CSV table of C-alpha atoms in Angstrom, one decimal:
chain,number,residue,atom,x,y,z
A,298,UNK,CA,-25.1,-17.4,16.5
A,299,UNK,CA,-22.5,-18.9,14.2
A,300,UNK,CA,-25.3,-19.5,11.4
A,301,UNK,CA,-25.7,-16.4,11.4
A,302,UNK,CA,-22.6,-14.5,11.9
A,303,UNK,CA,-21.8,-16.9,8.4
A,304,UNK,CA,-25.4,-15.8,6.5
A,305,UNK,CA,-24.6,-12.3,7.3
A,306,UNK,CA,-20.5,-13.2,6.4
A,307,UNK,CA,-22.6,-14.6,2.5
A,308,UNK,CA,-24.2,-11.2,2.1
A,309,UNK,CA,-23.2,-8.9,-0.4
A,310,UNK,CA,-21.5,-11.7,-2.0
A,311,UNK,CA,-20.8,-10.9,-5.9
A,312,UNK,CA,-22.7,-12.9,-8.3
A,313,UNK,CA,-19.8,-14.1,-10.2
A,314,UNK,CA,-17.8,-15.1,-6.9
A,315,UNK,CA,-18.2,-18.0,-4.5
A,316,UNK,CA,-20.1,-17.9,-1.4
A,317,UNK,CA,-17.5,-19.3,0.6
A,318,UNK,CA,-14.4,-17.9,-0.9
A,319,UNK,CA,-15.9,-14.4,-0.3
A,320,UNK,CA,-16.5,-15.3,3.1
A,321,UNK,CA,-12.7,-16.6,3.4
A,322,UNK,CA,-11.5,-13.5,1.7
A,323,UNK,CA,-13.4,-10.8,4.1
A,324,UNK,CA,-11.7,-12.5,7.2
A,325,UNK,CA,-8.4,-12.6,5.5
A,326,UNK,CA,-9.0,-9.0,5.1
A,327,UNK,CA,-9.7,-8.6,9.0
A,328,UNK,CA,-7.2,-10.2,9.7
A,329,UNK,CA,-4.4,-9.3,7.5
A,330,UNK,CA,-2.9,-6.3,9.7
A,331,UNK,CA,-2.8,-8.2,12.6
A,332,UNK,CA,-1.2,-11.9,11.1
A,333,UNK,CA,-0.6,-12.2,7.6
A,334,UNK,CA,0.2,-16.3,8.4
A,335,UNK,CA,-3.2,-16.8,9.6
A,336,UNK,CA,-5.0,-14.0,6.4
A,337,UNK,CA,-2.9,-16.2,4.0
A,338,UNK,CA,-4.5,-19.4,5.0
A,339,UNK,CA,-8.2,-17.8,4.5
A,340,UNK,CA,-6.8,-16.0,1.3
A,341,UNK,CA,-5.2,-19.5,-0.6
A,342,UNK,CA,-8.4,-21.4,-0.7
A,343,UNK,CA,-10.2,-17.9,-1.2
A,344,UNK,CA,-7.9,-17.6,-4.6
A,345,UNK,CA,-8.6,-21.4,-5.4
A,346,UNK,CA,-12.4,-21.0,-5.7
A,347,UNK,CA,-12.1,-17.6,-7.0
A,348,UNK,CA,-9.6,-19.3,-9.8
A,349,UNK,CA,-12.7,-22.0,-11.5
A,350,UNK,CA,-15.3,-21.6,-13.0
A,351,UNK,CA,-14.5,-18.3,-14.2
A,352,UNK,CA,-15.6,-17.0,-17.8
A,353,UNK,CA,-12.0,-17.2,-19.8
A,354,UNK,CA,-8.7,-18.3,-18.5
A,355,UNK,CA,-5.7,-16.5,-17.4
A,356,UNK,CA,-4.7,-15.5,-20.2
A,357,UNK,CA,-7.4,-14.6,-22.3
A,358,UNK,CA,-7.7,-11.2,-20.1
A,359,UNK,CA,-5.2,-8.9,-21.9
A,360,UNK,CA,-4.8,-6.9,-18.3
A,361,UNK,CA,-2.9,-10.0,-17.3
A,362,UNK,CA,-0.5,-10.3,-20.4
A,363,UNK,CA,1.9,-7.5,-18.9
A,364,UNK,CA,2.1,-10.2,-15.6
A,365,UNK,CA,2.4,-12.9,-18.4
A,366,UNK,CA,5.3,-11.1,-20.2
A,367,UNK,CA,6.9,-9.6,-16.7
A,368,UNK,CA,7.0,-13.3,-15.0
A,369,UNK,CA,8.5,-14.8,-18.1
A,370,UNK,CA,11.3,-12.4,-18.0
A,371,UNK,CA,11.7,-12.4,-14.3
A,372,UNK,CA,12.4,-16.5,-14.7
A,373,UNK,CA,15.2,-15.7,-16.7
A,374,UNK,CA,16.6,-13.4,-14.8
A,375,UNK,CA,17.0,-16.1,-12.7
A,376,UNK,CA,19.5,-17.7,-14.4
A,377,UNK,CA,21.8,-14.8,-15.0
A,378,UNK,CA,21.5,-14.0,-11.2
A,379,UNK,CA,24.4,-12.8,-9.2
A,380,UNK,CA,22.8,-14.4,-6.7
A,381,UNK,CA,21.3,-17.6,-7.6
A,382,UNK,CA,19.5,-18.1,-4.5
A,383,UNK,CA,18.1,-15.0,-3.9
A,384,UNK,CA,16.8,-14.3,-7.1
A,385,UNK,CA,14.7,-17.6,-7.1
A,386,UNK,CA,13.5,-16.8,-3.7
A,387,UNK,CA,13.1,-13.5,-4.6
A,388,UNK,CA,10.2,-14.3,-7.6
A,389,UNK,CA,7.9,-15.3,-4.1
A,390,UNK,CA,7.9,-11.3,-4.0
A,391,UNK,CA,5.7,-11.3,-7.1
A,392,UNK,CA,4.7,-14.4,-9.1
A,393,UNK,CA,1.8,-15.4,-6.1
A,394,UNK,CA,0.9,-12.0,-6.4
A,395,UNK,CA,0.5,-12.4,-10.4
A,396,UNK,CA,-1.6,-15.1,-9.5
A,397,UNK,CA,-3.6,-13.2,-7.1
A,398,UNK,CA,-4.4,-10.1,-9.0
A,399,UNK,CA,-6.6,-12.2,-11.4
A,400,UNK,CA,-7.9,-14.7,-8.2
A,401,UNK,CA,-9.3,-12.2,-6.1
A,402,UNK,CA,-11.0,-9.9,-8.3
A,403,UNK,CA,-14.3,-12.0,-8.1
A,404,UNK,CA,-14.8,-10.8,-4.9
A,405,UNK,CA,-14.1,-6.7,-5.9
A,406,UNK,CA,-16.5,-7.4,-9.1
A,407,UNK,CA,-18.9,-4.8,-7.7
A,408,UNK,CA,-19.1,-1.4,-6.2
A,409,UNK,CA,-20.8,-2.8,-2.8
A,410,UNK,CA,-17.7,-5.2,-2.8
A,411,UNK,CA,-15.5,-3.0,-2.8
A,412,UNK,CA,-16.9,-1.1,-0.6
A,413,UNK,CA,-17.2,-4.0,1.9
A,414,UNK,CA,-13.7,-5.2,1.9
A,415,UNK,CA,-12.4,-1.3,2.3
A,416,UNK,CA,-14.4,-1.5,5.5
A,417,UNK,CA,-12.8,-5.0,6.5
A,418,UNK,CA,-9.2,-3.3,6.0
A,419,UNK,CA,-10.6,-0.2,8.2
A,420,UNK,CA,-12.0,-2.6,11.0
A,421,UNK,CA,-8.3,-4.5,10.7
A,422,UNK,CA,-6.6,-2.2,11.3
A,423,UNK,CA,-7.7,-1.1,14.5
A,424,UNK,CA,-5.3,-3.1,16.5
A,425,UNK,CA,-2.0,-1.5,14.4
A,426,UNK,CA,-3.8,1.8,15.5
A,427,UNK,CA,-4.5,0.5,19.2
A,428,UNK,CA,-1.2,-1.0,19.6
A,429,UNK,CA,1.5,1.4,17.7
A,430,UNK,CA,-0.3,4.0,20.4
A,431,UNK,CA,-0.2,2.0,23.7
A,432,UNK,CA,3.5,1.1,22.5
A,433,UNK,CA,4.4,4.8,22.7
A,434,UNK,CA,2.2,6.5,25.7
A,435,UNK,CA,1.7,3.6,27.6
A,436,UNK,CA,5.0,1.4,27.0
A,437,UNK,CA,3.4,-1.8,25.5
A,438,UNK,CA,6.4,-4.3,24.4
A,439,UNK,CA,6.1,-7.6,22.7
A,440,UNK,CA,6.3,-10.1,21.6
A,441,UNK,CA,2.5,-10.9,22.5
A,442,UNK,CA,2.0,-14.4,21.4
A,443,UNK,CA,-1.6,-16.4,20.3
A,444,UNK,CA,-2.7,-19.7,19.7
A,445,UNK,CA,0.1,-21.3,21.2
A,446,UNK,CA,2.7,-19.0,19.2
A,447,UNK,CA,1.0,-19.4,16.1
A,448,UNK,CA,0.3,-15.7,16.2
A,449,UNK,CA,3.4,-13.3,17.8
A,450,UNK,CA,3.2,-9.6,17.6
A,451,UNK,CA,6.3,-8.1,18.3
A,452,UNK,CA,6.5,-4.7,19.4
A,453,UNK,CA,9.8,-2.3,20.0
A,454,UNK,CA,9.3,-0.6,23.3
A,455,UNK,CA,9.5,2.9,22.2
A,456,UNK,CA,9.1,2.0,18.5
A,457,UNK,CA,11.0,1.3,15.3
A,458,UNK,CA,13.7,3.3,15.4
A,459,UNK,CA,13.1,4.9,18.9
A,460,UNK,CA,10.6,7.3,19.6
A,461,UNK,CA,8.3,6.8,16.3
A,462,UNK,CA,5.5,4.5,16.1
A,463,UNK,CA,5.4,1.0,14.4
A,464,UNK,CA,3.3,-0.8,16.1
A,465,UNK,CA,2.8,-4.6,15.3
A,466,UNK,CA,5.1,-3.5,11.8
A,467,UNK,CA,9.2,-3.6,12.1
A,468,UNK,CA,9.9,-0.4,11.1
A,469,UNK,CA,7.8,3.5,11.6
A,470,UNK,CA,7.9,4.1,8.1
A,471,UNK,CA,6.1,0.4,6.8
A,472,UNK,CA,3.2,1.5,9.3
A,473,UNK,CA,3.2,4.7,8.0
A,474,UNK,CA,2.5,3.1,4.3
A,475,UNK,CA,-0.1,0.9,6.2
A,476,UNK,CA,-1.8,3.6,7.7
A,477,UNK,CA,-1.1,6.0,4.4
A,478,UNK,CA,-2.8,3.0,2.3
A,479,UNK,CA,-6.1,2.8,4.8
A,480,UNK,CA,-7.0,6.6,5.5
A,481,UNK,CA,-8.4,7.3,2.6
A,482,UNK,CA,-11.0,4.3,3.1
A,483,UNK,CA,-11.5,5.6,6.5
A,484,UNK,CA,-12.5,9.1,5.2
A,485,UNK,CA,-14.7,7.4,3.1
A,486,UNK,CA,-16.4,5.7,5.8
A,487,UNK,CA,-16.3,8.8,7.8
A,488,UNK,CA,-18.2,11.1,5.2
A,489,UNK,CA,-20.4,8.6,3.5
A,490,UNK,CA,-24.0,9.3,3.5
A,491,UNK,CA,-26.6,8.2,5.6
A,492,UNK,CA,-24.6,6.5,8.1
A,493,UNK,CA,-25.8,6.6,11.9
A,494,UNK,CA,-24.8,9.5,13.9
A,495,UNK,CA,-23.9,7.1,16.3
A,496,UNK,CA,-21.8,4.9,13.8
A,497,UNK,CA,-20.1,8.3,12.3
A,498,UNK,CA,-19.1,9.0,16.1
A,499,UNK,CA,-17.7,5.8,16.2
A,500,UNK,CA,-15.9,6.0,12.7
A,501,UNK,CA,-14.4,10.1,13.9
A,502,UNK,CA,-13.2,8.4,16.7
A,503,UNK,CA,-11.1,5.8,15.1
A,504,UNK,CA,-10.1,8.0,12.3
A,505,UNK,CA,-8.7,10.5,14.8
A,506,UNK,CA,-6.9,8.1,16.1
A,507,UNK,CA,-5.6,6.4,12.8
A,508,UNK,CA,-4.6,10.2,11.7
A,509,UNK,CA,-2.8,10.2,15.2
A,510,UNK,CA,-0.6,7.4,14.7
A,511,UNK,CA,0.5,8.3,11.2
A,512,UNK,CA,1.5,11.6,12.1
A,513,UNK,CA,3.3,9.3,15.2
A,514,UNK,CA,5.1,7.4,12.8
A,515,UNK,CA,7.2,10.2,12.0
A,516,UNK,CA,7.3,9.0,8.5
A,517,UNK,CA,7.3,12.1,5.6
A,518,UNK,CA,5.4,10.0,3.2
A,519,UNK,CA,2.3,9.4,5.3
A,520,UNK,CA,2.5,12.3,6.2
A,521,UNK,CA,1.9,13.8,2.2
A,522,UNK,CA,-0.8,10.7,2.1
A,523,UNK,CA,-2.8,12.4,4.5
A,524,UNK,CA,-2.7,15.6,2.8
A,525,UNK,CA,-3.1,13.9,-0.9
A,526,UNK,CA,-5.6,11.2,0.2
A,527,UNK,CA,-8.4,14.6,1.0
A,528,UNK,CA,-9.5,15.9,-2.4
A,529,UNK,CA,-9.4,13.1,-3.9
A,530,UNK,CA,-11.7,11.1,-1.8
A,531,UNK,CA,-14.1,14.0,-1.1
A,532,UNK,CA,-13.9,14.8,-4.9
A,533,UNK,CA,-14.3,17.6,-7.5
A,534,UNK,CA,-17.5,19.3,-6.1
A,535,UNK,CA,-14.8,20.2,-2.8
A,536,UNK,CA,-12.0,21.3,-4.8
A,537,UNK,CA,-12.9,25.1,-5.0
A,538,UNK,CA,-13.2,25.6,-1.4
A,539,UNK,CA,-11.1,22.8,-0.2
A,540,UNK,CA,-8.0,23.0,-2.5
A,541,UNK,CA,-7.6,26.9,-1.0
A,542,UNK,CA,-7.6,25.8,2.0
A,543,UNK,CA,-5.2,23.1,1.6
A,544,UNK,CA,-2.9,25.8,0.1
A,545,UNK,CA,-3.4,28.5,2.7
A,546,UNK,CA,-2.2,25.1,5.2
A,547,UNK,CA,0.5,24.2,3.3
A,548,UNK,CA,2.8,27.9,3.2
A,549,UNK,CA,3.5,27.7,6.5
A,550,UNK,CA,5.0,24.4,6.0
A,551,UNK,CA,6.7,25.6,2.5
A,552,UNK,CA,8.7,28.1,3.9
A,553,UNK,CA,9.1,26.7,7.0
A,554,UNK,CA,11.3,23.9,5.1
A,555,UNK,CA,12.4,25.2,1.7
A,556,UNK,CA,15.9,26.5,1.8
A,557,UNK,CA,16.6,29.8,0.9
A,558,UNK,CA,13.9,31.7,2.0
A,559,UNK,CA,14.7,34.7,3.9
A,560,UNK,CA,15.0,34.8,7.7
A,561,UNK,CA,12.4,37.5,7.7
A,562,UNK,CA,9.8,35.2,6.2
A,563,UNK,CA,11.3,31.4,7.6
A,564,UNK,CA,11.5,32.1,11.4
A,565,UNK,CA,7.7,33.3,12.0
A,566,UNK,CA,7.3,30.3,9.8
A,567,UNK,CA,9.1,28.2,11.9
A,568,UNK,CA,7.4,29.6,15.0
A,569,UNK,CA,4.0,28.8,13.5
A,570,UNK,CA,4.7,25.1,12.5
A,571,UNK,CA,5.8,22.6,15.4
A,572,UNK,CA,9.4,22.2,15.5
A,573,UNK,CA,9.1,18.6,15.2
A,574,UNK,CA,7.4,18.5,11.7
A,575,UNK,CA,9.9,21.5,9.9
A,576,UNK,CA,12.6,19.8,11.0
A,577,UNK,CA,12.0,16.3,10.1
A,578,UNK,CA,10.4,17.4,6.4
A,579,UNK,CA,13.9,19.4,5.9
A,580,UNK,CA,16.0,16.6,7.3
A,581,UNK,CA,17.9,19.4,9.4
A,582,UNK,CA,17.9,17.0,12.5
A,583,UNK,CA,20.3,14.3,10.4
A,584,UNK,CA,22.4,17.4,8.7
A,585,UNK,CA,25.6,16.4,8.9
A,586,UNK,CA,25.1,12.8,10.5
A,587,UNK,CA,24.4,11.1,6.8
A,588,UNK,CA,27.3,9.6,4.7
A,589,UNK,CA,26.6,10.2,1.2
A,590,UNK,CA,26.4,6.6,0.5
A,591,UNK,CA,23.5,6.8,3.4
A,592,UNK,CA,21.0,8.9,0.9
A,593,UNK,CA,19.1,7.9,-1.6
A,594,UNK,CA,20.5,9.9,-4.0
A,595,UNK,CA,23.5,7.7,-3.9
A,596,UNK,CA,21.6,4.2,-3.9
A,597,UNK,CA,19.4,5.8,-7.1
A,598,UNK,CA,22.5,7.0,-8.4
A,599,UNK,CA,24.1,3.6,-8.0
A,600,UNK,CA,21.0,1.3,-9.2
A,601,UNK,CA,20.8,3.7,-12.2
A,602,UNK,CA,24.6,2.6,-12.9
A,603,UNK,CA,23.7,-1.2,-12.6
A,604,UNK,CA,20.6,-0.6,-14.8
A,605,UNK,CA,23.4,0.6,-17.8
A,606,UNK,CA,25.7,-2.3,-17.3
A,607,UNK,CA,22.6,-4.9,-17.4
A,608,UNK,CA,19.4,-3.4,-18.7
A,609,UNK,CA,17.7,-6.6,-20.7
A,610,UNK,CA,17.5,-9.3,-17.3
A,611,UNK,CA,18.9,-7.5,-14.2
A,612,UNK,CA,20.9,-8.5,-12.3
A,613,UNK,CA,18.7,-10.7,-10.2
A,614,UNK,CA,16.2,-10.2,-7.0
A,615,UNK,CA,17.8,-8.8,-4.0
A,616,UNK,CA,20.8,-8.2,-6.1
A,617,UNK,CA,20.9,-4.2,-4.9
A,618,UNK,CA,21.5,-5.6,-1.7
A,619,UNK,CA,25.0,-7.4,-2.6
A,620,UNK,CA,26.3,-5.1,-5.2
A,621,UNK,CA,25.6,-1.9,-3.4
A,622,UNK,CA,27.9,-2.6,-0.6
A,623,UNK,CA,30.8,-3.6,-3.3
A,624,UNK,CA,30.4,0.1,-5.0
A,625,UNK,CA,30.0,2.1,-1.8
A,626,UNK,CA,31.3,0.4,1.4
A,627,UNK,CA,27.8,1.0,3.2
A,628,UNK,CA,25.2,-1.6,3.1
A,629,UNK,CA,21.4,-1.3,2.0
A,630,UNK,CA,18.4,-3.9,1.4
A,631,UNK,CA,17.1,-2.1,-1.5
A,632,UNK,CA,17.2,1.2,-3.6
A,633,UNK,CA,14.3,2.9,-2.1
A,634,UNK,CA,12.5,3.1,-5.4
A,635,UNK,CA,10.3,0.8,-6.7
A,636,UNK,CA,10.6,0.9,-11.0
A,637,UNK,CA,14.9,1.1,-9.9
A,638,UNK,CA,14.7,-2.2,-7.6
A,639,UNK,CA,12.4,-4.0,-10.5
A,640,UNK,CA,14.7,-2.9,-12.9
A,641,UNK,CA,17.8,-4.0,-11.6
A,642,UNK,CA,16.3,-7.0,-10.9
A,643,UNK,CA,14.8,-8.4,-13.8
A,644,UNK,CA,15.8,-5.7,-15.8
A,645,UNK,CA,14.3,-2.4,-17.8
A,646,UNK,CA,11.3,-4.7,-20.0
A,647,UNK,CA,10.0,-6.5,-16.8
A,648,UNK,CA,10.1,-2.7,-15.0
A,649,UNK,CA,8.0,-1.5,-18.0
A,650,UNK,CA,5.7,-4.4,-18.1
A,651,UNK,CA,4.8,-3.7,-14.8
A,652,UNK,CA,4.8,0.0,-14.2
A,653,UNK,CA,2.8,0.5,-17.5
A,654,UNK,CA,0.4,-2.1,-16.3
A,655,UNK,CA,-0.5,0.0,-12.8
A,656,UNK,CA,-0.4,3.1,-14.3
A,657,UNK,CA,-2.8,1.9,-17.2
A,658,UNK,CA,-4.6,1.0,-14.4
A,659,UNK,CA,-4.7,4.2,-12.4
A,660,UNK,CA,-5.5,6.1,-15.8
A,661,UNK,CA,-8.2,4.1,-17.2
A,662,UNK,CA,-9.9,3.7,-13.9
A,663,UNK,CA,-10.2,7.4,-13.4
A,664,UNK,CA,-11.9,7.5,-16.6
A,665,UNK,CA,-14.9,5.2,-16.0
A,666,UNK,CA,-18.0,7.3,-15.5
A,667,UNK,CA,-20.0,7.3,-12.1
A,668,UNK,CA,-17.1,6.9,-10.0
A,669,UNK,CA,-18.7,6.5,-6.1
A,670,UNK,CA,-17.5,7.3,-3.2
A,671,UNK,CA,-15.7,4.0,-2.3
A,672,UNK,CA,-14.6,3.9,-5.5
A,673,UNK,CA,-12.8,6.9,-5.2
A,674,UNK,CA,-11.0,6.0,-1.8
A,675,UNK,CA,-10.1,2.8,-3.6
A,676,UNK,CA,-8.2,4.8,-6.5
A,677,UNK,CA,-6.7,6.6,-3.9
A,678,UNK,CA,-5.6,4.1,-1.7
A,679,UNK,CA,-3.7,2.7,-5.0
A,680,UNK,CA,-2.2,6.2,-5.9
A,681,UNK,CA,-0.8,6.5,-2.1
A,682,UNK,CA,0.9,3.4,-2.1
A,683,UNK,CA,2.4,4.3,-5.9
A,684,UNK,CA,3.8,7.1,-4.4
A,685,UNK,CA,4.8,5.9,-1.2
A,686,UNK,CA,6.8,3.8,-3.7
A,687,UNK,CA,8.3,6.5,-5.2
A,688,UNK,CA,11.1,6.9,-2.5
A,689,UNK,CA,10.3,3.8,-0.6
A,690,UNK,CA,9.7,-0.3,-0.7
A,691,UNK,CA,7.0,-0.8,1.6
A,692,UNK,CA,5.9,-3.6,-0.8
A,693,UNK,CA,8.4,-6.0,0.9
A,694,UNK,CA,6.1,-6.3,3.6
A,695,UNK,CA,3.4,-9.1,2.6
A,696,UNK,CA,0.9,-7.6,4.1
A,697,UNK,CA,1.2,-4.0,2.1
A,698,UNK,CA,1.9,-6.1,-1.2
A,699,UNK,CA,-1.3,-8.7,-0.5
A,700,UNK,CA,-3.4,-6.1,0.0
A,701,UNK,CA,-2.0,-3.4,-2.7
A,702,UNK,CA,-2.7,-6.2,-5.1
A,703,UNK,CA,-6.5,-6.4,-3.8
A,704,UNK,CA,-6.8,-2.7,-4.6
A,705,UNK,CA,-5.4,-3.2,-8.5
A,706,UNK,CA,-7.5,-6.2,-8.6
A,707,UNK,CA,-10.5,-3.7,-7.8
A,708,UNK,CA,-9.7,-1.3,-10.1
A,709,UNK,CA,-9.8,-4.0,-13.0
A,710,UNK,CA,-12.9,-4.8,-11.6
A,711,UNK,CA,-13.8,-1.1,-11.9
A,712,UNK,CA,-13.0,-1.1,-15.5
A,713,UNK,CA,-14.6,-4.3,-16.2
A,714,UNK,CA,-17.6,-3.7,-15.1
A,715,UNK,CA,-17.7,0.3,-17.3
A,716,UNK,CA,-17.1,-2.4,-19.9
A,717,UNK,CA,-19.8,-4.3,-19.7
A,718,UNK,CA,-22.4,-1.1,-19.0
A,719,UNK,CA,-21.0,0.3,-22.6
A,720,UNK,CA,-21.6,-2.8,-24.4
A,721,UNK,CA,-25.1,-4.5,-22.3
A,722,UNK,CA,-28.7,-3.1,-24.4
A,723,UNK,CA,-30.1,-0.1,-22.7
């Protein structure tokens, strides 16, 4: 049985990738959801073998020169830190991850790859589905513990804050990113062809339930995710009769939320669309509860200010989190937007270094020709979690940062391997 639970484990395995790192890496993949201690012991020896024998070194990829440039200037920041400490603890956020985006592409070198490890990340994350549920119609609490407290999942009973799911994740809205990050590789499992009737039962199954706990999660990002993740998975040929219908959806909800529309139009509006949804996208139920320093209009506001008075090196990682408490009396972990946190950081060249670099990414990816299925999810798996990071910083969770690192390593694989068709004889 194990012999071949580990053959089958081999299969699929890219040519330019090791046997048994891609083995390591599609169990770090099932089980990074669940324990990200346990995933990063598959995924370091994963990285180590997919590190050697490889065709250049680090640096001779010019996709990793922006990580090369970025790292050297977030060292220095360190030095000019306003916190000394935190900013060198702070790199752990981001230089392994450097490291990683180059280490794991061997194993997303090819489209059935990819393809393979989106289906590892759907399978894991069937117990954040299974659990954020039972924790909020059946009152499941942690902390559950395994392997003699080598794994603990804790749970809130009621959720994280109450009453909205987060499941083996601290908070709602970093299980709404999770969730927001896998559903478009769940779609894509649901609708590829030529899958089993039985098997697409199955996958409707857990993608009604996945859907289920994201709109649980109460968060207004997922919920855009699951609306943005649709035509872009399904693809052009839906557009004309999908993007109507997505419209005709979404005016309900539009003037159901947007102030100023007249009474005349908003109530019926409001009568159509569950209470629970209008009033969380206008933020009507917090009206009036919220200090100004509370929104993040005020902590963008503030980080823009800090930005001005250091723009070259930042001010240090985790910095936002001292300096924002100094200016406004009201304490916050971070800015709630990713390019403002990097920049007060490590400062306005790092930020572009590293922005530039994803969004090069995203654009050059969507240009390669013969973009299947998968391949598609994958883009738009990155695209979510770019603009879940708009207003948010899921990213600070290891798992959502290991595995949003996969995905860019898969779409340099993507462009790698258009490179290679253009230039190979015909």
């Amino acid at each position: 049985m194990t012999a071949r639970l580990c053959a089958w484990l081999r299969s699929g395995c890219p040519a330019v990738a090791s046997p048994w790192g891609w083995c390591l890496f599609q169990l770090g993949l099932l089980l990074l959801p669940s324990t990200v201690l346990l995933a990063s012991l598959l995924f370091v020896p994963a990285l180590v073998l997919g590190s050697l024998r490889r065709e250049g070194p680090y640096w001779c990829d010019r996709w990793n020169w922006p990580l090369l440039a970025a790292g050297g200037l977030m060292l220095l920041s360190c030095f000019s830190a306003v916190r000394a400490d935190l900013a060198w603890a702070g790199l752990a956020n981001w230089l392994p991850f450097f490291w990683g985006f180059w280490g794991f592409q061997p194993y997303v070198a090819e489209a059935g790859a990819r393809r393979r490890a989106a289906l590892w990340l759907v399978a894991g994350t069937v117990p954040v589905v299974v659990t954020g549920l039972g924790q909020l119609w059946l009152g499941w609490q942690g902390p559950w513990q395994a392997l003699g407290g080598l794994v603990i999942w804790f749970m809130a009973p009621g959720g994280e804050p109450q009453g909205r799911l987060s499941g083996l994740f601290d908070y709602a809205n970093i299980a709404a990113a999770w969730l927001a990050l896998v559903w478009p590789l769940m779609l894509a499992a649901l609708v590829q062809p030529g899958l089993d009737r039985r098997y697409r039962g199955v996958v409707l199954m857990l993608a009604a339930a996945l859907v289920t706990a994201l709109v649980l999660t109460d968060s207004r990002n997922g919920w855009g995710a699951l609306v943005l993740a649709v035509p872009l998975v399904l693809g052009p040929v839906s557009w004309p009769w999908l993007l109507p219908l997505l419209v005709l959806a979404l005016i309900p909800v539009l003037l159901a939320v947007l102030p100023g529309v007249p009474a005349l139009l908003q109530d019926p509006a409001r009568g159509l669309v569950p209470e629970s949804v209008w009033s969380r996208l206008s933020d009507s139920r917090y009206a009036g509860e919220r200090a100004l320093a509370s929104t993040r209009l005020s902590q963008w506001g503030v980080a823009l200010q800090l930005i001005a008075e250091r723009p070259w090196l930042g001010w240090g990682a985790a910095a936002f989190s001292v300096l924002y408490p100094l200016r406004t009396g009201k304490w916050h972990g971070h800015s709630h937007n990713l390019p403002l946190e990097l920049a007060v950081s490590h400062g306005v060249p790092a930020t572009v270094a590293l922005v530039g670099l994803v969004l090069g990414l995203l654009i050059v990816a969507l240009r390669c020709s013969r973009v299947g299925l998968f391949d598609r999810a994958w883009w738009a798996a990155v695209l979510v979690l770019v603009v879940l990071h708009g207003t948010d910083m899921p990213f600070f969770d290891s798992r959502l940062n290991i595995a949003g690192w996969i995905l860019l390593a898969g779409l340099r694989s993507r462009i790698r391997e258009t490179e290679t068709a253009a230039v190979s004889p015909s």
